Each structure stands twice: as structure tokens, then as C-alpha cells.
Tab-separated table of N, CA and C in Angstrom:
chain	number	residue	atom	x	y	z
A	1	MET	N	66.655	44.774	-50.687
A	1	MET	CA	67.634	43.723	-51.106
A	1	MET	C	67.463	42.556	-50.222
A	2	LEU	N	67.455	42.734	-48.905
A	2	LEU	CA	67.410	41.638	-47.875
A	2	LEU	C	65.936	40.981	-48.093
A	3	LEU	N	65.009	41.855	-48.284
A	3	LEU	CA	63.565	41.360	-48.470
A	3	LEU	C	63.475	40.484	-49.699
A	4	THR	N	64.091	40.863	-50.815
A	4	THR	CA	64.066	40.107	-52.020
A	4	THR	C	64.703	38.710	-51.809
A	5	GLU	N	65.792	38.611	-51.072
A	5	GLU	CA	66.475	37.278	-50.893
A	5	GLU	C	65.543	36.436	-49.937
A	6	ALA	N	64.952	37.095	-48.917
A	6	ALA	CA	64.016	36.303	-48.099
A	6	ALA	C	62.789	35.804	-48.912
A	7	ARG	N	62.344	36.634	-49.801
A	7	ARG	CA	61.144	36.256	-50.598
A	7	ARG	C	61.555	35.013	-51.546
A	8	ARG	N	62.821	35.129	-52.073
A	8	ARG	CA	63.257	33.957	-52.976
A	8	ARG	C	63.361	32.685	-52.124
A	9	LYS	N	63.898	32.803	-50.933
A	9	LYS	CA	64.038	31.566	-50.098
A	9	LYS	C	62.612	30.988	-49.826
A	10	LEU	N	61.678	31.915	-49.526
A	10	LEU	CA	60.223	31.408	-49.300
A	10	LEU	C	59.723	30.766	-50.447
A	11	GLU	N	59.891	31.380	-51.660
A	11	GLU	CA	59.394	30.779	-52.964
A	11	GLU	C	59.966	29.427	-53.207
A	12	ARG	N	61.377	29.285	-52.905
A	12	ARG	CA	62.026	28.001	-53.098
A	12	ARG	C	61.434	26.962	-52.131
A	13	LYS	N	61.202	27.248	-50.939
A	13	LYS	CA	60.627	26.318	-49.968
A	13	LYS	C	59.217	25.954	-50.378
A	14	LYS	N	58.480	26.937	-50.863
A	14	LYS	CA	57.087	26.692	-51.210
A	14	LYS	C	57.060	25.767	-52.459
A	15	ALA	N	57.957	26.031	-53.453
A	15	ALA	CA	58.040	25.229	-54.630
A	15	ALA	C	58.508	23.743	-54.265
A	16	ALA	N	59.421	23.607	-53.270
A	16	ALA	CA	59.833	22.336	-52.908
A	16	ALA	C	58.754	21.499	-52.191
A	17	ALA	N	57.958	22.269	-51.409
A	17	ALA	CA	56.922	21.509	-50.622
A	17	ALA	C	55.650	21.205	-51.518
A	18	THR	N	55.503	21.992	-52.582
A	18	THR	CA	54.348	21.765	-53.465
A	18	THR	C	54.561	20.453	-54.320
A	19	PRO	N	53.721	19.534	-54.239
A	19	PRO	CA	53.917	18.369	-55.097
A	19	PRO	C	53.544	18.770	-56.509
A	20	HIS	N	54.265	18.154	-57.456
A	20	HIS	CA	54.018	18.335	-58.924
A	20	HIS	C	52.686	17.568	-59.240
A	21	PRO	N	51.844	18.001	-60.113
A	21	PRO	CA	50.665	17.333	-60.411
A	21	PRO	C	50.922	15.851	-60.873
A	22	SER	N	52.009	15.524	-61.454
A	22	SER	CA	52.265	14.188	-61.821
A	22	SER	C	52.703	13.347	-60.686
A	23	GLY	N	53.073	13.939	-59.562
A	23	GLY	CA	53.565	13.145	-58.377
A	23	GLY	C	55.023	12.828	-58.445
A	24	ASP	N	55.748	13.197	-59.510
A	24	ASP	CA	57.080	12.826	-59.736
A	24	ASP	C	57.918	14.030	-59.132
A	25	LYS	N	58.657	13.691	-58.116
A	25	LYS	CA	59.502	14.736	-57.413
A	25	LYS	C	60.640	15.264	-58.350
A	26	ARG	N	61.040	14.453	-59.291
A	26	ARG	CA	62.070	14.882	-60.283
A	26	ARG	C	61.611	16.093	-61.066
A	27	LEU	N	60.311	16.192	-61.367
A	27	LEU	CA	59.886	17.326	-62.053
A	27	LEU	C	59.824	18.514	-61.251
A	28	VAL	N	59.623	18.444	-59.927
A	28	VAL	CA	59.734	19.570	-59.068
A	28	VAL	C	61.094	20.086	-59.025
A	29	ILE	N	62.098	19.214	-59.035
A	29	ILE	CA	63.553	19.604	-59.025
A	29	ILE	C	63.886	20.382	-60.339
A	30	LEU	N	63.345	19.694	-61.392
A	30	LEU	CA	63.588	20.306	-62.711
A	30	LEU	C	62.936	21.703	-62.917
A	31	ASP	N	61.720	21.831	-62.334
A	31	ASP	CA	61.023	23.116	-62.378
A	31	ASP	C	61.821	24.104	-61.576
A	32	THR	N	62.301	23.708	-60.493
A	32	THR	CA	63.017	24.668	-59.591
A	32	THR	C	64.358	25.133	-60.327
A	33	PHE	N	64.972	24.118	-61.022
A	33	PHE	CA	66.276	24.468	-61.739
A	33	PHE	C	65.835	25.397	-62.874
A	34	MET	N	64.732	25.135	-63.620
A	34	MET	CA	64.399	26.080	-64.715
A	34	MET	C	64.087	27.471	-64.271
A	35	LYS	N	63.494	27.452	-63.036
A	35	LYS	CA	63.055	28.758	-62.417
A	35	LYS	C	64.359	29.543	-62.137
A	36	ARG	N	65.400	28.837	-61.658
A	36	ARG	CA	66.633	29.522	-61.264
A	36	ARG	C	67.341	30.051	-62.524
A	37	GLN	N	67.053	29.357	-63.650
A	37	GLN	CA	67.534	29.856	-64.940
A	37	GLN	C	66.653	30.923	-65.586
A	38	GLN	N	65.574	31.275	-64.826
A	38	GLN	CA	64.582	32.159	-65.276
A	38	GLN	C	63.816	31.804	-66.560
A	39	PHE	N	63.731	30.527	-66.728
A	39	PHE	CA	63.049	30.002	-67.918
A	39	PHE	C	63.523	30.545	-69.147
A	40	ARG	N	64.892	30.808	-69.236
A	40	ARG	CA	65.362	31.460	-70.451
A	40	ARG	C	65.650	30.352	-71.503
A	41	GLY	N	65.304	30.593	-72.713
A	41	GLY	CA	65.673	29.643	-73.749
A	41	GLY	C	67.061	29.427	-74.024
A	42	ASP	N	68.021	30.324	-73.703
A	42	ASP	CA	69.416	30.190	-73.912
A	42	ASP	C	69.995	29.320	-72.863
A	43	ALA	N	69.241	28.886	-71.906
A	43	ALA	CA	69.691	27.982	-70.819
A	43	ALA	C	69.278	26.500	-71.144
A	44	LEU	N	68.921	26.309	-72.405
A	44	LEU	CA	68.330	24.948	-72.825
A	44	LEU	C	69.325	23.945	-72.575
A	45	ILE	N	70.621	24.033	-72.974
A	45	ILE	CA	71.550	23.013	-72.754
A	45	ILE	C	71.685	22.590	-71.282
A	46	GLU	N	71.779	23.636	-70.396
A	46	GLU	CA	71.890	23.395	-68.936
A	46	GLU	C	70.656	22.572	-68.441
A	47	VAL	N	69.504	22.992	-68.914
A	47	VAL	CA	68.281	22.359	-68.540
A	47	VAL	C	68.213	20.954	-68.994
A	48	LEU	N	68.691	20.622	-70.188
A	48	LEU	CA	68.716	19.322	-70.725
A	48	LEU	C	69.707	18.490	-69.950
A	49	HIS	N	70.899	19.013	-69.502
A	49	HIS	CA	71.763	18.243	-68.626
A	49	HIS	C	71.114	17.930	-67.373
A	50	LYS	N	70.430	18.839	-66.759
A	50	LYS	CA	69.834	18.564	-65.420
A	50	LYS	C	68.739	17.531	-65.597
A	51	ALA	N	67.927	17.672	-66.679
A	51	ALA	CA	66.821	16.669	-66.866
A	51	ALA	C	67.407	15.274	-67.053
A	52	GLN	N	68.528	15.136	-67.866
A	52	GLN	CA	69.137	13.862	-68.020
A	52	GLN	C	69.799	13.281	-66.642
A	53	GLU	N	70.331	14.263	-65.915
A	53	GLU	CA	70.825	13.794	-64.603
A	53	GLU	C	69.692	13.277	-63.730
A	54	LEU	N	68.535	13.872	-63.830
A	54	LEU	CA	67.486	13.429	-63.004
A	54	LEU	C	66.738	12.206	-63.438
A	55	PHE	N	66.567	12.036	-64.823
A	55	PHE	CA	65.717	10.960	-65.366
A	55	PHE	C	66.585	9.869	-66.016
A	56	GLY	N	67.878	10.150	-66.311
A	56	GLY	CA	68.783	9.072	-66.841
A	56	GLY	C	68.622	9.233	-68.398
A	57	PHE	N	67.711	9.712	-68.936
A	57	PHE	CA	67.617	9.919	-70.454
A	57	PHE	C	66.540	10.851	-70.696
A	58	LEU	N	66.430	11.314	-71.979
A	58	LEU	CA	65.415	12.312	-72.353
A	58	LEU	C	64.411	11.706	-73.267
A	59	ASP	N	63.203	11.351	-72.745
A	59	ASP	CA	62.272	10.785	-73.593
A	59	ASP	C	61.435	11.943	-74.242
A	60	ASP	N	60.581	11.591	-75.115
A	60	ASP	CA	59.778	12.583	-75.950
A	60	ASP	C	58.910	13.471	-74.993
A	61	GLY	N	58.317	12.820	-74.049
A	61	GLY	CA	57.393	13.582	-73.130
A	61	GLY	C	58.271	14.637	-72.374
A	62	LEU	N	59.318	14.206	-71.887
A	62	LEU	CA	60.235	15.222	-71.134
A	62	LEU	C	60.745	16.311	-72.025
A	63	LEU	N	61.124	16.044	-73.245
A	63	LEU	CA	61.515	17.033	-74.208
A	63	LEU	C	60.300	18.075	-74.415
A	64	LEU	N	59.206	17.502	-74.618
A	64	LEU	CA	57.983	18.424	-74.758
A	64	LEU	C	57.706	19.339	-73.584
A	65	TYR	N	57.935	18.758	-72.414
A	65	TYR	CA	57.709	19.443	-71.176
A	65	TYR	C	58.703	20.574	-71.088
A	66	ILE	N	59.971	20.296	-71.419
A	66	ILE	CA	60.994	21.340	-71.348
A	66	ILE	C	60.691	22.451	-72.423
A	67	ALA	N	60.298	21.985	-73.560
A	67	ALA	CA	59.925	22.951	-74.630
A	67	ALA	C	58.866	23.886	-74.254
A	68	LYS	N	57.799	23.373	-73.626
A	68	LYS	CA	56.695	24.155	-73.087
A	68	LYS	C	57.155	25.129	-72.063
A	69	SER	N	57.852	24.565	-71.097
A	69	SER	CA	58.436	25.463	-69.931
A	69	SER	C	59.243	26.487	-70.344
A	70	LEU	N	60.111	26.310	-71.276
A	70	LEU	CA	61.040	27.349	-71.713
A	70	LEU	C	60.425	28.159	-72.961
A	71	LYS	N	59.207	27.814	-73.216
A	71	LYS	CA	58.513	28.438	-74.479
A	71	LYS	C	59.407	28.461	-75.689
A	72	LEU	N	59.851	27.290	-76.051
A	72	LEU	CA	60.650	27.040	-77.239
A	72	LEU	C	59.891	26.080	-78.139
A	73	PRO	N	60.147	26.144	-79.371
A	73	PRO	CA	59.574	25.136	-80.327
A	73	PRO	C	60.113	23.779	-80.012
A	74	PRO	N	59.243	22.811	-79.934
A	74	PRO	CA	59.744	21.364	-79.705
A	74	PRO	C	60.798	20.968	-80.631
A	75	SER	N	60.807	21.446	-81.903
A	75	SER	CA	61.827	21.041	-82.908
A	75	SER	C	63.287	21.585	-82.508
A	76	ARG	N	63.299	22.679	-81.844
A	76	ARG	CA	64.570	23.294	-81.382
A	76	ARG	C	65.080	22.301	-80.185
A	77	VAL	N	64.242	22.052	-79.250
A	77	VAL	CA	64.600	21.270	-78.150
A	77	VAL	C	65.191	19.844	-78.602
A	78	TYR	N	64.378	19.259	-79.497
A	78	TYR	CA	64.734	17.947	-80.085
A	78	TYR	C	66.080	18.035	-80.839
A	79	GLY	N	66.172	19.131	-81.588
A	79	GLY	CA	67.359	19.265	-82.389
A	79	GLY	C	68.661	19.360	-81.570
A	80	VAL	N	68.590	20.171	-80.387
A	80	VAL	CA	69.732	20.286	-79.532
A	80	VAL	C	70.048	18.958	-78.779
A	81	ALA	N	68.908	18.275	-78.421
A	81	ALA	CA	69.096	16.977	-77.685
A	81	ALA	C	69.689	15.934	-78.565
A	82	THR	N	69.336	15.956	-79.866
A	82	THR	CA	69.894	14.974	-80.808
A	82	THR	C	71.271	15.329	-81.302
A	83	PHE	N	71.611	16.632	-81.230
A	83	PHE	CA	72.893	17.040	-81.907
A	83	PHE	C	74.097	16.621	-80.963
A	84	TYR	N	73.934	16.835	-79.649
A	84	TYR	CA	75.116	16.585	-78.818
A	84	TYR	C	74.913	15.027	-78.338
A	85	HIS	N	76.171	14.401	-78.408
A	85	HIS	CA	76.224	12.971	-78.193
A	85	HIS	C	76.135	12.811	-76.629
A	86	PHE	N	76.209	13.778	-75.721
A	86	PHE	CA	76.157	13.556	-74.349
A	86	PHE	C	74.686	13.408	-73.893
A	87	PHE	N	73.742	13.711	-74.771
A	87	PHE	CA	72.300	13.534	-74.468
A	87	PHE	C	71.862	12.155	-75.005
A	88	SER	N	71.052	11.408	-74.261
A	88	SER	CA	70.570	10.199	-74.563
A	88	SER	C	69.053	10.196	-74.605
A	89	LEU	N	68.476	9.738	-75.740
A	89	LEU	CA	67.030	9.662	-75.898
A	89	LEU	C	66.425	8.210	-75.407
A	90	LYS	N	67.406	7.331	-75.080
A	90	LYS	CA	66.914	5.959	-74.742
A	90	LYS	C	67.588	5.657	-73.375
A	91	PRO	N	67.031	4.782	-72.595
A	91	PRO	CA	67.562	4.381	-71.378
A	91	PRO	C	68.928	3.755	-71.564
A	92	GLN	N	69.873	4.118	-70.674
A	92	GLN	CA	71.238	3.642	-70.827
A	92	GLN	C	71.548	2.491	-69.923
A	93	GLY	N	72.676	1.757	-70.397
A	93	GLY	CA	73.005	0.672	-69.499
A	93	GLY	C	73.713	1.098	-68.247
A	94	GLU	N	74.110	0.136	-67.483
A	94	GLU	CA	74.780	0.486	-66.150
A	94	GLU	C	76.115	1.181	-66.372
A	95	HIS	N	76.749	0.730	-67.457
A	95	HIS	CA	78.042	1.284	-67.778
A	95	HIS	C	77.926	1.785	-69.224
A	96	ASN	N	78.754	2.768	-69.599
A	96	ASN	CA	78.746	3.184	-70.982
A	96	ASN	C	80.178	3.381	-71.553
A	97	CYS	N	80.148	3.159	-72.828
A	97	CYS	CA	81.484	3.242	-73.485
A	97	CYS	C	81.217	4.006	-74.766
A	98	VAL	N	82.037	5.181	-74.837
A	98	VAL	CA	81.944	6.031	-76.020
A	98	VAL	C	83.186	6.018	-76.815
A	99	VAL	N	83.076	5.555	-78.052
A	99	VAL	CA	84.286	5.427	-78.888
A	99	VAL	C	84.288	6.798	-79.849
A	100	CYS	N	85.286	7.466	-79.733
A	100	CYS	CA	85.380	8.614	-80.511
A	100	CYS	C	85.806	8.248	-81.988
A	101	LEU	N	84.971	8.722	-82.938
A	101	LEU	CA	85.171	8.485	-84.405
A	101	LEU	C	85.550	9.716	-85.070
A	102	GLY	N	86.248	10.638	-84.368
A	102	GLY	CA	86.697	11.892	-85.034
A	102	GLY	C	87.743	11.486	-86.034
A	103	THR	N	88.146	12.494	-86.830
A	103	THR	CA	89.189	12.142	-87.916
A	103	THR	C	90.412	11.618	-87.312
A	104	ALA	N	90.999	12.281	-86.239
A	104	ALA	CA	92.347	11.773	-85.704
A	104	ALA	C	92.139	10.406	-85.064
A	105	CYS	N	91.070	10.129	-84.388
A	105	CYS	CA	90.795	8.745	-83.811
A	105	CYS	C	90.592	7.723	-84.857
A	106	TYR	N	89.768	8.124	-85.865
A	106	TYR	CA	89.422	7.230	-86.976
A	106	TYR	C	90.736	6.736	-87.739
A	107	VAL	N	91.585	7.728	-88.040
A	107	VAL	CA	92.821	7.454	-88.777
A	107	VAL	C	93.810	6.556	-87.911
A	108	LYS	N	93.707	6.671	-86.632
A	108	LYS	CA	94.577	5.860	-85.846
A	108	LYS	C	93.836	4.533	-85.316
A	109	GLY	N	92.796	4.131	-85.940
A	109	GLY	CA	92.266	2.885	-85.702
A	109	GLY	C	90.933	2.777	-84.815
A	110	ALA	N	90.202	3.800	-84.639
A	110	ALA	CA	89.030	3.822	-83.880
A	110	ALA	C	87.939	2.818	-84.507
A	111	ASP	N	87.970	2.786	-85.811
A	111	ASP	CA	87.013	1.814	-86.450
A	111	ASP	C	87.246	0.360	-86.022
A	112	LYS	N	88.589	0.072	-85.947
A	112	LYS	CA	88.857	-1.348	-85.559
A	112	LYS	C	88.517	-1.488	-84.069
A	113	ILE	N	88.675	-0.571	-83.176
A	113	ILE	CA	88.203	-0.664	-81.754
A	113	ILE	C	86.700	-0.944	-81.802
A	114	MET	N	85.972	-0.100	-82.518
A	114	MET	CA	84.455	-0.156	-82.597
A	114	MET	C	84.095	-1.584	-83.079
A	115	ALA	N	84.674	-2.133	-84.067
A	115	ALA	CA	84.413	-3.386	-84.669
A	115	ALA	C	84.646	-4.457	-83.638
A	116	ALA	N	85.738	-4.400	-82.840
A	116	ALA	CA	86.062	-5.316	-81.889
A	116	ALA	C	84.984	-5.307	-80.710
A	117	LEU	N	84.629	-4.063	-80.294
A	117	LEU	CA	83.659	-3.971	-79.217
A	117	LEU	C	82.205	-4.447	-79.665
A	118	GLU	N	81.828	-4.107	-80.892
A	118	GLU	CA	80.579	-4.671	-81.494
A	118	GLU	C	80.553	-6.108	-81.510
A	119	LYS	N	81.728	-6.691	-81.939
A	119	LYS	CA	81.823	-8.199	-81.983
A	119	LYS	C	81.681	-8.808	-80.672
A	120	ARG	N	82.449	-8.340	-79.702
A	120	ARG	CA	82.442	-8.898	-78.354
A	120	ARG	C	81.135	-8.769	-77.621
A	121	THR	N	80.492	-7.533	-77.658
A	121	THR	CA	79.306	-7.290	-76.983
A	121	THR	C	78.030	-7.772	-77.673
A	122	GLY	N	78.022	-7.923	-78.990
A	122	GLY	CA	76.962	-8.323	-79.779
A	122	GLY	C	75.948	-7.216	-80.050
A	123	ILE	N	76.334	-5.979	-79.747
A	123	ILE	CA	75.474	-4.805	-80.051
A	123	ILE	C	76.127	-3.817	-81.014
A	124	LYS	N	75.392	-3.031	-81.580
A	124	LYS	CA	75.891	-1.877	-82.502
A	124	LYS	C	75.887	-0.632	-81.664
A	125	SER	N	76.497	0.375	-82.321
A	125	SER	CA	76.558	1.652	-81.652
A	125	SER	C	75.157	2.195	-81.471
A	126	GLY	N	74.953	2.772	-80.360
A	126	GLY	CA	73.619	3.340	-79.922
A	126	GLY	C	72.769	2.357	-79.205
A	127	GLU	N	73.253	1.117	-78.999
A	127	GLU	CA	72.451	0.064	-78.368
A	127	GLU	C	73.009	-0.271	-76.971
A	128	THR	N	72.074	-0.993	-76.222
A	128	THR	CA	72.425	-1.376	-74.947
A	128	THR	C	72.410	-2.927	-74.912
A	129	THR	N	73.250	-3.628	-74.200
A	129	THR	CA	73.275	-5.098	-73.993
A	129	THR	C	71.903	-5.512	-73.472
A	130	PRO	N	71.404	-6.650	-73.850
A	130	PRO	CA	70.122	-7.114	-73.267
A	130	PRO	C	70.051	-7.094	-71.665
A	131	ASP	N	71.120	-7.349	-71.061
A	131	ASP	CA	71.158	-7.379	-69.573
A	131	ASP	C	71.323	-6.006	-68.981
A	132	ASN	N	71.227	-4.906	-69.844
A	132	ASN	CA	71.465	-3.516	-69.491
A	132	ASN	C	72.725	-3.259	-68.725
A	133	LYS	N	73.800	-3.946	-68.891
A	133	LYS	CA	75.063	-3.785	-68.436
A	133	LYS	C	75.874	-2.635	-69.104
A	134	LEU	N	75.762	-2.678	-70.449
A	134	LEU	CA	76.705	-1.761	-71.235
A	134	LEU	C	75.951	-1.034	-72.397
A	135	SER	N	76.111	0.172	-72.491
A	135	SER	CA	75.684	0.963	-73.720
A	135	SER	C	76.985	1.346	-74.431
A	136	LEU	N	76.858	1.082	-75.755
A	136	LEU	CA	77.969	1.364	-76.693
A	136	LEU	C	77.502	2.571	-77.586
A	137	VAL	N	78.417	3.600	-77.641
A	137	VAL	CA	78.044	4.816	-78.255
A	137	VAL	C	79.277	5.299	-79.073
A	138	THR	N	79.064	5.993	-80.197
A	138	THR	CA	80.130	6.599	-80.871
A	138	THR	C	79.902	8.169	-80.802
A	139	ALA	N	81.038	8.865	-80.804
A	139	ALA	CA	80.943	10.312	-80.820
A	139	ALA	C	81.730	10.790	-82.098
A	140	ARG	N	81.244	11.900	-82.707
A	140	ARG	CA	81.968	12.439	-83.812
A	140	ARG	C	83.310	13.030	-83.468
A	141	CYS	N	83.556	13.611	-82.333
A	141	CYS	CA	84.757	14.068	-81.805
A	141	CYS	C	84.644	14.423	-80.359
A	142	ILE	N	85.494	13.930	-79.516
A	142	ILE	CA	85.441	14.423	-78.056
A	142	ILE	C	86.424	15.481	-77.774
A	143	GLY	N	87.105	15.886	-78.714
A	143	GLY	CA	88.158	16.859	-78.580
A	143	GLY	C	89.461	16.453	-77.800
A	144	ALA	N	89.746	15.194	-78.124
A	144	ALA	CA	90.928	14.635	-77.409
A	144	ALA	C	91.840	14.107	-78.535
A	145	CYS	N	92.085	14.936	-79.646
A	145	CYS	CA	92.789	14.405	-80.798
A	145	CYS	C	94.250	14.195	-80.495
A	146	GLY	N	94.815	14.800	-79.544
A	146	GLY	CA	96.299	14.544	-79.184
A	146	GLY	C	96.525	13.182	-78.509
A	147	ILE	N	95.462	12.530	-78.085
A	147	ILE	CA	95.569	11.179	-77.383
A	147	ILE	C	94.817	10.062	-78.251
A	148	ALA	N	94.558	10.341	-79.523
A	148	ALA	CA	93.871	9.452	-80.351
A	148	ALA	C	94.560	8.062	-80.507
A	149	PRO	N	93.844	7.032	-80.648
A	149	PRO	CA	92.311	6.976	-80.440
A	149	PRO	C	91.912	6.958	-79.057
A	150	ALA	N	90.844	7.692	-78.737
A	150	ALA	CA	90.340	7.848	-77.391
A	150	ALA	C	88.951	7.177	-77.220
A	151	VAL	N	88.798	6.581	-76.064
A	151	VAL	CA	87.483	5.929	-75.626
A	151	VAL	C	87.193	6.444	-74.343
A	152	VAL	N	85.870	6.772	-74.132
A	152	VAL	CA	85.440	7.166	-72.756
A	152	VAL	C	84.639	6.046	-72.153
A	153	TYR	N	85.211	5.606	-70.978
A	153	TYR	CA	84.547	4.515	-70.159
A	153	TYR	C	83.913	5.147	-68.922
A	154	ASP	N	82.619	5.141	-68.830
A	154	ASP	CA	81.819	5.749	-67.741
A	154	ASP	C	82.400	7.136	-67.328
A	155	GLY	N	82.546	7.905	-68.425
A	155	GLY	CA	82.964	9.263	-68.199
A	155	GLY	C	84.439	9.559	-68.069
A	156	THR	N	85.303	8.529	-68.056
A	156	THR	CA	86.671	8.611	-67.894
A	156	THR	C	87.382	8.403	-69.203
A	157	VAL	N	88.129	9.360	-69.693
A	157	VAL	CA	88.767	9.322	-71.042
A	157	VAL	C	89.955	8.379	-70.921
A	158	ALA	N	90.166	7.455	-71.836
A	158	ALA	CA	91.263	6.580	-72.050
A	158	ALA	C	92.002	6.918	-73.166
A	159	ALA	N	93.302	7.131	-73.183
A	159	ALA	CA	94.154	7.559	-74.385
A	159	ALA	C	94.708	6.374	-75.070
A	160	LYS	N	95.008	6.594	-76.330
A	160	LYS	CA	95.800	5.714	-77.163
A	160	LYS	C	95.239	4.237	-77.057
A	161	GLN	N	94.015	4.088	-77.302
A	161	GLN	CA	93.341	2.710	-77.070
A	161	GLN	C	93.709	1.861	-78.276
A	162	THR	N	93.662	0.586	-78.075
A	162	THR	CA	93.802	-0.462	-79.146
A	162	THR	C	92.570	-1.332	-78.942
A	163	PRO	N	92.322	-2.182	-79.993
A	163	PRO	CA	91.105	-2.997	-79.788
A	163	PRO	C	91.320	-3.989	-78.529
A	164	ASP	N	92.575	-4.416	-78.292
A	164	ASP	CA	92.790	-5.262	-77.142
A	164	ASP	C	92.578	-4.548	-75.849
A	165	SER	N	93.019	-3.303	-75.743
A	165	SER	CA	92.914	-2.541	-74.427
A	165	SER	C	91.486	-2.098	-74.304
A	166	ALA	N	90.763	-1.900	-75.382
A	166	ALA	CA	89.335	-1.522	-75.280
A	166	ALA	C	88.519	-2.784	-74.836
A	167	LEU	N	88.833	-3.932	-75.385
A	167	LEU	CA	88.135	-5.176	-75.018
A	167	LEU	C	88.452	-5.509	-73.507
A	168	ALA	N	89.648	-5.280	-73.054
A	168	ALA	CA	89.929	-5.481	-71.616
A	168	ALA	C	89.253	-4.561	-70.706
A	169	ALA	N	89.146	-3.287	-71.141
A	169	ALA	CA	88.383	-2.239	-70.280
A	169	ALA	C	86.901	-2.707	-70.257
A	170	VAL	N	86.416	-2.978	-71.327
A	170	VAL	CA	84.905	-3.400	-71.349
A	170	VAL	C	84.640	-4.620	-70.585
A	171	GLU	N	85.606	-5.654	-70.696
A	171	GLU	CA	85.474	-6.914	-69.974
A	171	GLU	C	85.423	-6.559	-68.374
A	172	LYS	N	86.387	-5.558	-68.022
A	172	LYS	CA	86.402	-5.116	-66.585
A	172	LYS	C	85.015	-4.469	-66.194
A	173	LEU	N	84.445	-3.758	-67.012
A	173	LEU	CA	83.230	-3.147	-66.813
A	173	LEU	C	82.041	-4.188	-66.661
A	174	LEU	N	82.085	-5.095	-67.649
A	174	LEU	CA	81.030	-6.091	-67.605
A	174	LEU	C	81.039	-7.083	-66.396
A	175	THR	N	82.305	-7.304	-65.746
A	175	THR	CA	82.399	-8.167	-64.730
A	175	THR	C	82.399	-7.443	-63.364
A	176	ALA	N	82.328	-6.136	-63.452
A	176	ALA	CA	82.261	-5.283	-62.245
A	176	ALA	C	80.940	-5.629	-61.450
A	177	PRO	N	80.961	-5.594	-60.136
A	177	PRO	CA	79.698	-5.699	-59.440
A	177	PRO	C	78.604	-4.670	-59.807
A	178	CYS	N	77.349	-5.057	-59.693
A	178	CYS	CA	76.289	-4.101	-60.098
A	178	CYS	C	76.485	-2.730	-59.333
A	179	ASN	N	76.061	-1.674	-60.026
A	179	ASN	CA	76.102	-0.268	-59.532
A	179	ASN	C	77.426	0.122	-59.142
A	180	SER	N	78.511	-0.312	-59.580
A	180	SER	CA	79.847	0.183	-59.297
A	180	SER	C	80.450	0.638	-60.566
A	181	LYS	N	81.136	1.735	-60.438
A	181	LYS	CA	81.854	2.236	-61.551
A	181	LYS	C	83.333	1.946	-61.501
A	182	THR	N	83.958	1.486	-62.496
A	182	THR	CA	85.386	1.171	-62.463
A	182	THR	C	86.149	2.224	-63.155
């Protein structure tokens, strides 16, 4: 038992010290993470979260790398990555704004919030402003129906939003100093 733990520590150190053939240390970290998950296909969502945390978004090459590592069909990996709105296939802006368009939010005016934000920022859902300050995204439902309409600003859920409150929050994000979250 003790020998097994010592062997695992040695393997982790060896893996961390071995450079990845691409030279990208993020892939070494991702490989270590997948190894901890024992390269199980049912750990796909956790692996995608880790990959997005490391790279910022999931490009085609990274999805293929994960598919090969987990021995899954690329279509399955791509299908999971595109199904969940938390995964991004494009580089994101410094800040991000997710407008929930679930039934409860939509009925309470989420479409008006989205229209106001699109008009103010000049971008559509799924796009990033030209200065890479803000990404605007919609979600089918974030599971916050009791506080509809809800908008998520940089990972923080805001309840009972209006077009004016959403515009104020986005304005605050856009005027914030670089690399700071508000």
C-alpha cells in the first residue's frame, strides 16, 4: 500500500518533469489530470473543464487531443463541448456576460435585455467585442428561474435584471481596469 503511493508520487514527479513533445506545459498539466481520471471516458466533462481552464477555450485541435487521449470518438467530444454553454470553442473576452433565455427569464423580459446589450455593445450573442473586452453569450437555462430574468456577469449571477440594470453592469465591466473582475 505504502509502496503504491510512493510509486504514484514518483510517476507524478516524472510526468511533471518530462516536457510535452509540443513544448506546451499546459498539455503536461492536462495529461496529468487525465491520468488522475484514469483516462476514463466518463470523466469527459471534468477533462473539458480542466482544458478550458488551462487554455481559455476549446479549439478543434484540443478537442481531438482529448478524444484521442480518452479513446472517445471526436464526434462525442465535440457534441459534449457544444451542448453545454459553459464550454467555449472561441477565445473569450476579458469579461463575459451570459443572458439566460430560459422560459422563465424569457417571459420576464430576457429578450429585451439581450436586445439592449446587443445594441450597446454592437455585437450579437456568441461574439466578442473587437477590443476583446466583452463576450456576450446566451444560455438556454441557468437553473435560476426563481430570480428571473437572470444574467451572469463574470461568473456572478445577478437576479431580476432589467435592460437598464444590465446596461449599467456591462458599462461597469467595460470601464473596469484591464484584468480585473468586478
